[in-house]
Structures are given as C-alpha cells and as structure tokens.
Coordinates of C-alpha atoms in Angstrom, one line a residue:
X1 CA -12.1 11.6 -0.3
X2 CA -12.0 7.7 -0.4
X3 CA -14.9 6.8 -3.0
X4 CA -12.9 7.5 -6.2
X5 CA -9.5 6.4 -4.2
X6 CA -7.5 3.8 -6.6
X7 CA -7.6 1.1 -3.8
X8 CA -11.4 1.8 -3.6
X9 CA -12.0 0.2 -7.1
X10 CA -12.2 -3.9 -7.2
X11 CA -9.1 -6.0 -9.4
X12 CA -8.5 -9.9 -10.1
X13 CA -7.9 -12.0 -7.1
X14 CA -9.3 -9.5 -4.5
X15 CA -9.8 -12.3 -2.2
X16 CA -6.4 -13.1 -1.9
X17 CA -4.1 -10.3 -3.5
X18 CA -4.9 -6.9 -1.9
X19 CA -2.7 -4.4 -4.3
X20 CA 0.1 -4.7 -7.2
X21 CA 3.3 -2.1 -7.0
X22 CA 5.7 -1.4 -9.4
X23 CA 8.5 1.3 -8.6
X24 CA 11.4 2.8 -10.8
X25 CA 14.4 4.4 -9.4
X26 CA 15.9 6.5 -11.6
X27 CA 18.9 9.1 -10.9
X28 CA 19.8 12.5 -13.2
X29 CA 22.7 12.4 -15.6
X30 CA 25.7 14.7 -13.7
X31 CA 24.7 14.5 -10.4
X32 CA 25.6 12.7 -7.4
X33 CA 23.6 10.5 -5.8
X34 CA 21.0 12.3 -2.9
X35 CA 23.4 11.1 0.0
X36 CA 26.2 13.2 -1.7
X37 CA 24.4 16.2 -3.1
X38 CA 26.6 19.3 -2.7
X39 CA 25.7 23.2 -2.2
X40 CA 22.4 24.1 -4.5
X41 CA 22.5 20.2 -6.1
X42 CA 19.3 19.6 -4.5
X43 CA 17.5 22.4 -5.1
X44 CA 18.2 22.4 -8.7
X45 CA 17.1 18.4 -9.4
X46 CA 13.7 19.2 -7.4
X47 CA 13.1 22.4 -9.7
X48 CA 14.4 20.4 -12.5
X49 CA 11.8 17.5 -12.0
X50 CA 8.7 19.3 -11.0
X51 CA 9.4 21.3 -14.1
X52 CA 9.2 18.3 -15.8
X53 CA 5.8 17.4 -15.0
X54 CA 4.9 20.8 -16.6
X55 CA 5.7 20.1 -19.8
X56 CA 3.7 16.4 -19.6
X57 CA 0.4 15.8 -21.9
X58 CA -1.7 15.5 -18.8
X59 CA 0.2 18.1 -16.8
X60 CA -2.9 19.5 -15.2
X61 CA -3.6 16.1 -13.5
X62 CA 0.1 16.2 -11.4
X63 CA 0.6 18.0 -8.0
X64 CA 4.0 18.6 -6.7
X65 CA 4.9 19.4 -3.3
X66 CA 8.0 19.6 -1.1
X67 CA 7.8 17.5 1.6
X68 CA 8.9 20.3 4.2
X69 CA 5.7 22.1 2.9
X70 CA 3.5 19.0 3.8
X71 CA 1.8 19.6 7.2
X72 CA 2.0 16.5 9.6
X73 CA -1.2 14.7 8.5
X74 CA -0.6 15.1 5.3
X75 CA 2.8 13.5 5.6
X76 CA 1.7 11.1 7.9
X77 CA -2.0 10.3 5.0
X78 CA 1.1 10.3 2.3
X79 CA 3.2 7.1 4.4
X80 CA 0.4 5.1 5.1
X81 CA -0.6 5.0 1.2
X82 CA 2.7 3.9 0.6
X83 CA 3.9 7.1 -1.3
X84 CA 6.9 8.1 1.5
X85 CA 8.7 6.1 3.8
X86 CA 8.3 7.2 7.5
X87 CA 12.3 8.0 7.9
X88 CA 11.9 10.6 4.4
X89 CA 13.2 13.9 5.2
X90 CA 16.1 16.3 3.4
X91 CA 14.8 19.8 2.5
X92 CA 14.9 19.3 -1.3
X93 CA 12.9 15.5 -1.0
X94 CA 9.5 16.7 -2.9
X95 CA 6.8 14.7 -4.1
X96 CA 4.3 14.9 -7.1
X97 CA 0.9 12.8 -7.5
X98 CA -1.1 12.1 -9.6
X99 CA -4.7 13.4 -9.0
X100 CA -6.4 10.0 -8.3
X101 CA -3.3 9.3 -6.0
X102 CA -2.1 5.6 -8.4
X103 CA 0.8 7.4 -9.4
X104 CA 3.5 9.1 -7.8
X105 CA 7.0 10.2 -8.0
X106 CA 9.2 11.1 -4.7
X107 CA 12.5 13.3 -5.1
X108 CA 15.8 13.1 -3.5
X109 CA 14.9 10.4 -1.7
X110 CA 17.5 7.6 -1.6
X111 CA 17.4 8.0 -5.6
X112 CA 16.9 11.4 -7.0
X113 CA 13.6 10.3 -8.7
X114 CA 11.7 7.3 -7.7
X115 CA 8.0 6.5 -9.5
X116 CA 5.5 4.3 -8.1
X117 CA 2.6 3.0 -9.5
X118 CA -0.3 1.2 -7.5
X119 CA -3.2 -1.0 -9.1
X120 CA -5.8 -3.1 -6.8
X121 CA -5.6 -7.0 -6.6
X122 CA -3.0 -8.8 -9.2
X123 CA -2.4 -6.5 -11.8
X124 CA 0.7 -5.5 -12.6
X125 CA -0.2 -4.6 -16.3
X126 CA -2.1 -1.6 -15.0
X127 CA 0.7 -0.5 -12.5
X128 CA 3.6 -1.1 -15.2
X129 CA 1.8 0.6 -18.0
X130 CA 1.0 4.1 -15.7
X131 CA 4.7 4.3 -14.3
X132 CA 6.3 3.6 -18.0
X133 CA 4.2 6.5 -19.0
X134 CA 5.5 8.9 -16.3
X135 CA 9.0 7.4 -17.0
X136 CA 9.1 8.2 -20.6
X137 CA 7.6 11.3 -20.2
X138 CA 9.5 12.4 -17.9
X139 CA 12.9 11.3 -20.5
X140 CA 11.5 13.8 -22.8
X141 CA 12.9 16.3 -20.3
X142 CA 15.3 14.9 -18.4
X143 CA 18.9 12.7 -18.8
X144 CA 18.7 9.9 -16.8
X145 CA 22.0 8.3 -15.4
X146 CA 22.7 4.9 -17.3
X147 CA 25.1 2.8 -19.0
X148 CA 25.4 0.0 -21.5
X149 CA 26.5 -2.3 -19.1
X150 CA 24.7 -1.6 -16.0
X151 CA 21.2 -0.2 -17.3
X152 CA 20.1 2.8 -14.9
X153 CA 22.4 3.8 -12.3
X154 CA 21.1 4.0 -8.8
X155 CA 22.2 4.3 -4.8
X156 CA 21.6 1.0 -4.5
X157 CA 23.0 -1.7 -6.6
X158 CA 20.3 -3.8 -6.3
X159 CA 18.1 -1.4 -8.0
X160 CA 20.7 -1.0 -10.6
X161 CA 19.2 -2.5 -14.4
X162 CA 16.1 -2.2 -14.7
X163 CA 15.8 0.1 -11.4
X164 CA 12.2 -1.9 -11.4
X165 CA 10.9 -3.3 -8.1
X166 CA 7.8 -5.1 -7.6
X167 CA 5.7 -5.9 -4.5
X168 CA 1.8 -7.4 -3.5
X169 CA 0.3 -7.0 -0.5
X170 CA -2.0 -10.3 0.2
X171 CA -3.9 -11.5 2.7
X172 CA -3.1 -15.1 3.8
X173 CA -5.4 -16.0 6.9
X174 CA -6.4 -19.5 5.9
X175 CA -2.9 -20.2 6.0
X176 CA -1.8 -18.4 9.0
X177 CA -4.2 -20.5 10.9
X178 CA -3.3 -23.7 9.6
X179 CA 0.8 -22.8 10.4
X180 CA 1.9 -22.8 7.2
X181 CA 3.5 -19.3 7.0
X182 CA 6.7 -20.5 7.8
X183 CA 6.7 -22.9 4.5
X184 CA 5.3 -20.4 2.6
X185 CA 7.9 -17.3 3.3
X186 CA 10.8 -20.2 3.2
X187 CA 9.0 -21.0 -0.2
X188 CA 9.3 -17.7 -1.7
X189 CA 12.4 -16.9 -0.5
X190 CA 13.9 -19.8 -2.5
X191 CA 11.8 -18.3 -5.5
X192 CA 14.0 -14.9 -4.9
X193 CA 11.9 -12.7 -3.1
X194 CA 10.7 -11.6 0.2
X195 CA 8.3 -11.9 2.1
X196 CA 7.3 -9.6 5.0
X197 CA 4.0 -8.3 7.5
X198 CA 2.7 -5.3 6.1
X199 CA 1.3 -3.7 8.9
X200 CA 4.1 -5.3 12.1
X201 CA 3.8 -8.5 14.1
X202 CA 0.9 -9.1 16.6
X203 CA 0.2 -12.2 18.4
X204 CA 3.0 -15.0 18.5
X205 CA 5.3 -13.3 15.7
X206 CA 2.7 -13.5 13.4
X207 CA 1.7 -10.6 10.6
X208 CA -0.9 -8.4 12.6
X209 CA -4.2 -9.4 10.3
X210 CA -2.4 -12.0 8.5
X211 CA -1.6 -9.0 5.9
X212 CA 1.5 -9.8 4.3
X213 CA 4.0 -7.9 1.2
X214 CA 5.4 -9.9 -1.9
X215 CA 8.7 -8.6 -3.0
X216 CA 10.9 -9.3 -5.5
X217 CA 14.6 -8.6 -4.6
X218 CA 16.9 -6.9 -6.9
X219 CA 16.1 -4.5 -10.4
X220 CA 19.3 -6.6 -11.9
X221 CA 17.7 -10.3 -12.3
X222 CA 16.3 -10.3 -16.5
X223 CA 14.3 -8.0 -17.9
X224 CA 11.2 -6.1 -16.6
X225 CA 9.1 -8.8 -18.6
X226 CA 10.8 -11.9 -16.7
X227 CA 10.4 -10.4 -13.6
X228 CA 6.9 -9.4 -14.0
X229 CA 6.7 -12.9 -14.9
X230 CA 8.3 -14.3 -12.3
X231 CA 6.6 -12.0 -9.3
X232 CA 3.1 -13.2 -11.1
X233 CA 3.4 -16.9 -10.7
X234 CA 4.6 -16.6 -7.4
X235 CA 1.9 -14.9 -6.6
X236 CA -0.7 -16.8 -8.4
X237 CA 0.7 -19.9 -6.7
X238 CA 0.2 -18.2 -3.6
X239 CA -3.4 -17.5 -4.4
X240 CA -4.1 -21.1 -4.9
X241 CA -2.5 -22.5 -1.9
X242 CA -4.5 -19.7 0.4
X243 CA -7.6 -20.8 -1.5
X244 CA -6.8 -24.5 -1.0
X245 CA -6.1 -23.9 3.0
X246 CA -9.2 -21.7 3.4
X247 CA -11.5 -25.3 2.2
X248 CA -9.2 -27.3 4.5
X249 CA -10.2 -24.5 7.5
X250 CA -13.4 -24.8 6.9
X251 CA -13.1 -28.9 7.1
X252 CA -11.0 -29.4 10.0
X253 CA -10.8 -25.9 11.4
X254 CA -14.7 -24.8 11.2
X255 CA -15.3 -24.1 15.1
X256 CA -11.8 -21.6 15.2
X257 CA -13.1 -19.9 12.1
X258 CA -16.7 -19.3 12.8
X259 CA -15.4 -18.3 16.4
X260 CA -12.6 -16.2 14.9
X261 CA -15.3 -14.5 12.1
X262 CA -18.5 -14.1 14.4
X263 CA -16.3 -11.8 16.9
X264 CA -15.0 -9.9 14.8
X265 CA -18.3 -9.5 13.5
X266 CA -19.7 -8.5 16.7
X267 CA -17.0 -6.3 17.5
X268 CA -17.2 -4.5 14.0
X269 CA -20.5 -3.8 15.0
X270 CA -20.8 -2.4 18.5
X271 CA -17.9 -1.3 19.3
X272 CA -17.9 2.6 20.8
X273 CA -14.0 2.8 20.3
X274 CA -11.2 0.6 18.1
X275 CA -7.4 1.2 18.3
X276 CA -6.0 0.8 15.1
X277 CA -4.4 -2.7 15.5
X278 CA -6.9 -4.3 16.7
X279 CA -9.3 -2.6 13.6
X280 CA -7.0 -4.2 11.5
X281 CA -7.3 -7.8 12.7
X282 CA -11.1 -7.8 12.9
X283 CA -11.1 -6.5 9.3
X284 CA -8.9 -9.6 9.1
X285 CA -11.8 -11.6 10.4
X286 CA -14.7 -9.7 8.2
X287 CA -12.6 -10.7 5.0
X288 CA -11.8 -14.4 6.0
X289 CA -15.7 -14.5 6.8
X290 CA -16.4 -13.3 3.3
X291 CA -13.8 -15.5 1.3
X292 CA -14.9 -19.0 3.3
X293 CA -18.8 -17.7 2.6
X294 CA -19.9 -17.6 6.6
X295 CA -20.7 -13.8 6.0
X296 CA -22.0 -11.5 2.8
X297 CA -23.5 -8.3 1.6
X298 CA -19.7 -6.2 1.6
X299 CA -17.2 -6.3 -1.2
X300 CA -13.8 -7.2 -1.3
X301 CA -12.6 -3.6 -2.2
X302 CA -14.9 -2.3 0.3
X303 CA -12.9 -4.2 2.7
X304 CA -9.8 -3.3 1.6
X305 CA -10.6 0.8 1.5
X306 CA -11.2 0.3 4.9
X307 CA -7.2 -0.9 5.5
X308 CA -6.4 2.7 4.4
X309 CA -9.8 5.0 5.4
X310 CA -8.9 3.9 9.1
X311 CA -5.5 4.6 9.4
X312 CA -5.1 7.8 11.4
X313 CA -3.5 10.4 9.5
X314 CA -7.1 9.8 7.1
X315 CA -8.8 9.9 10.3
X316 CA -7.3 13.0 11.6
X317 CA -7.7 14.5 7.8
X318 CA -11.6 13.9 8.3
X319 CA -12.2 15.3 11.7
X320 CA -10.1 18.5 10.5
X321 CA -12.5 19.2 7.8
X322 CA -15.8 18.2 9.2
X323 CA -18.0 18.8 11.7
X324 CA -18.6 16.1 14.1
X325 CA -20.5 15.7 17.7
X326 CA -18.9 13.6 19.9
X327 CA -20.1 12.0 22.9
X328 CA -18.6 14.8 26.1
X329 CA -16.4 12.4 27.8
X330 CA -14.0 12.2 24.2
X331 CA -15.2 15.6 22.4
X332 CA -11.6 17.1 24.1
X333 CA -9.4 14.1 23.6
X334 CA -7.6 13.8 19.8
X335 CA -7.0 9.9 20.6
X336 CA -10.6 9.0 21.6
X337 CA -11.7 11.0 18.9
X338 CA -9.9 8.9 16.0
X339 CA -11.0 5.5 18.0
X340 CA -14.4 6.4 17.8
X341 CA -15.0 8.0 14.3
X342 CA -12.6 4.7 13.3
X343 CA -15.3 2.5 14.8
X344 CA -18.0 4.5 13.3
X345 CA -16.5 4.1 9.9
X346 CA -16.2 0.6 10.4
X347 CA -19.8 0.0 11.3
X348 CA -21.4 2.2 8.3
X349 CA -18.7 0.3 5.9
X350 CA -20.4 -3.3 7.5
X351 CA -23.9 -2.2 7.9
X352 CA -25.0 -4.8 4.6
X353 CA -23.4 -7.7 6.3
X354 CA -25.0 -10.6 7.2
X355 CA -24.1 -14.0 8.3
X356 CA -24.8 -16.7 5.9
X357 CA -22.9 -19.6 6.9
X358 CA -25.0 -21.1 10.2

C-alpha cells in the first residue's frame, strides 16, 4: 500500500522540506456557490464532474467516490493524506483520485471543485504541472465561473484570481531548539504567508515534532509564476537557515542533541507500544539524527512515509486486511492494537540504523 505511495519517493531538499502542494479552487459557471446550492444543485455538479473525469486521456487512472460512500477509515486514511479536511461533509461532497493518490479533486466542498496536487521535498514544478493538467482537462468539459476582472470566482475572496494556493510542510528542529521559531514565523509572515504546526502543539506551544506548513495567503497576489516564485525563496531561505542552525546545534548544543537523538533512538527500537504523538516526535529525533550525521543507514523519504504509514486510519486499514497475532493481553483491544503494530512498523522501518556520530 505505501511502497509506491507519492510521499514514499525521495525530492530536493528532503532534509528540510518534507512535501510541496499546490491547490486550485475552481467553481461551475451557473451555479451558486456549495453553501447556497438549492434543490438537485448538488447532485447535478457531482454527476457533472465525475463525468468529467470520464472523458479524460488517462481516465482509467481516476477514481471517484462520494464521501457518504467512504467507510470511516477510509475517510479518516483520506484526511490524514491531506485530500479532505476533518469538518468535510454535505451529501453531494465527492472525491476523485488519482491512482497513485498525487492528485486529487474534492467536490462541493467550500468550492464546487477543488484540485490538489502533492510532490515530495521542494518541488512545485511537479505539483503545478499534474494539477494544470487535471484543470485543463477537466475545462474541456466543464464552464468554469470567471471574469475579466477577477480571474476565477470562488467562496472565498482570497482564492479568487488565480484560485492557486500553495503550501510546504518542513521540518525545522535545529531551529526549534535554538528558539528561533518565533523570528522565523514573524519572518515569513512579513514575507506574506503563514506559518503554522502541521500536526498541533506539544511541549511549551511548540509544533509537536517541530513539523511545520508554509502557506502562502491569498490566490489574488500576481500571477501563478510570481507566487511560485515567491513561496520558493521563502522556502529555500528557510532551508538555509535550518541548515545553518543544525551546524550551530551541533557546536554549542551537541549534549541536548545527542541526548535528544539517542532516545529517540532507543525508543524507536524497543518500544512494545507508541501513541501517535509521541511516534511523531521521536521520528522528529531519528530525522534530526540523520540530517546532523549522529545516525545513518535510513533515508530521508523513508522517514517521511513513516509520518503518514503511522497515522491510524493507515493503521486500522492494515489490521482490517491482514492477519496479525497479537500478544493476548491487546489481541481484543482496537487501541493497543494500532500502538503496537505502529511500534512495530517503526522498528522494521529503523532496523538499518546505526549510530555514527560517537
């Protein structure tokens, strides 16, 4: 299920920048906005779009779905990729993906269409390049809402333009432990965009694992080229100044890090059960160990599969469809179940490591 998984596959700056987005909103020509629809409105846009993906070159490689007809782990596998939000619901919203799940389009959600596109590490070539594609083909079938003035017509103003928004997930530990996330979110908010913990807060306000999203703000600032230009040097900046605080850890910091990598280290690898938060900040510790060289023998992308092959509706996927022994104290109990197959992920995924940095 995960091997051939888009966020499985390494891309530039994987020590730094976990995965690029690029999402269009787009609304049909004639029809009110999803928060208005009236009578058979949105039954008629969902039939309208998923015919659309019939009639594309590749139309074999697109499923589509209504979300009403999703069971609860496949919504639940669904919001942790980043295709729905957790609040989606309405009993026309649908869904189509692509098979190798980089591509996907939601319907009657907030906008009546809204594609996103995911590529791993800085890449937002890749990610623009796949959502155009479904864009246009989708504009050989359907009349988008737009105007001379305002470019595509959306629910939101802000995604009015364009209707392009962009986001990175990173992972800034190096600066997290030095206290520099304060400068560096007030930094990019001058810079137009926003900055925000990808998986909630953990100790002392900070973003649990020090995993944190890139956004840019509106659809309406220049064209899609400026603000793919913009979003990139931001981000490359970034990149360099976690790079540049990971050498100043390892000078004036070294004990905290080695204490910080070694336990999650020894945690990762004898641990009988791991709730979820706490798998996320020692995956935090394996990549910091990696990136300052104390640790090798895993890739980054291996790494960063694990952020998504640990999550539990995955989890719960795998133990529906296989056939696992579990020690008798947990084999009745769904919870302990998912704690231990997440910690025996997590120590197959690590087996290769070893510490280099004594």
């Amino acid at each position: 299920m995960n091997s051939d998984a888009w966020y499985a596959v390494p891309g530039k700056d994987n020590d730094v920048v976990l995965s690029s987005r690029v999402r269009f909103a787009r609304n049909l020509a004639n029809f009110p906005f999803p928060a208005k629809l009236r009578g058979s409105d949105g039954e008629r846009i969902q039939a309208i779009v998923f015919d659309a993906f019939n009639h594309f070159d590749d139309s074999e490689s697109y499923q589509a779905i209504s979300v009403q007809q999703l069971d609860n782990v496949g919504r639940e596998i669904l919001v942790e990729r980043g295709v729905l939000d957790a609040s989606t619901e309405g009993k026309y919203c649908g869904v189509v993906m692509r098979s190798d799940g980089k591509v996907s389009c939601t319907v009657n959600n907030v906008d009546h269409v809204r594609i996103s596109s995911f590529s791993t590490g800085l890449d937002f070539d890749a990610a623009l390049s796949a959502g155009r594609y479904v864009d246009a083909s989708l504009q050989k079938s359907v009349q988008f809402a737009a105007s001379y003035d305002f470019g595509y017509l959306t629910s939101s103003l802000f995604d009015a333009g364009s209707g392009m928004k962009l986001s990175v997930r990173v992972h800034l530990p190096a600066l997290s432990l030095l206290g520099k996330i304060g400068s560096t979110g007030d930094m990019l908010s001058k810079k137009g965009f926003t900055f925000s913990a990808t998986y909630g807060l953990g100790a002392k306000g900070s973003s649990l694992g020090s995993f944190y999203q890139v956004s840019s703000l509106d659809s309406l600032s220049g064209s899609e080229f400026d603000q793919v230009a913009s979003l990139t040097a931001a981000v490359q900046q970034l990149t360099e100044q976690e790079r540049l605080a990971r050498k100043q850890c390892m000078e004036s910091e070294q004990t905290a890090v080695r204490n910080q990598v070694y336990r999650a280290l020894a945690l990762c690898k004898y641990s009988k059960l791991l709730e979820l938060r706490e798998a996320i900040s020692l995956i935090s510790g394996i990549q910091l160990g990696l990136d300052t060289k104390l640790l090798s023998g895993v890739d980054d992308s291996v790494v960063h599969a694990l952020l998504y092959r640990m999550q539990d509706g995955h989890l719960e996927f795998v133990l529906k469809n296989g056939d696992f022994q579990f020690e008798e104290d947990i084999a009745q109990n769904m919870l302990r179940k998912k704690e231990r197959l997440r910690a025996l992920i997590v120590q197959e995924a690590f087996e290769a490591i070893s510490v280099t940095g004594e």
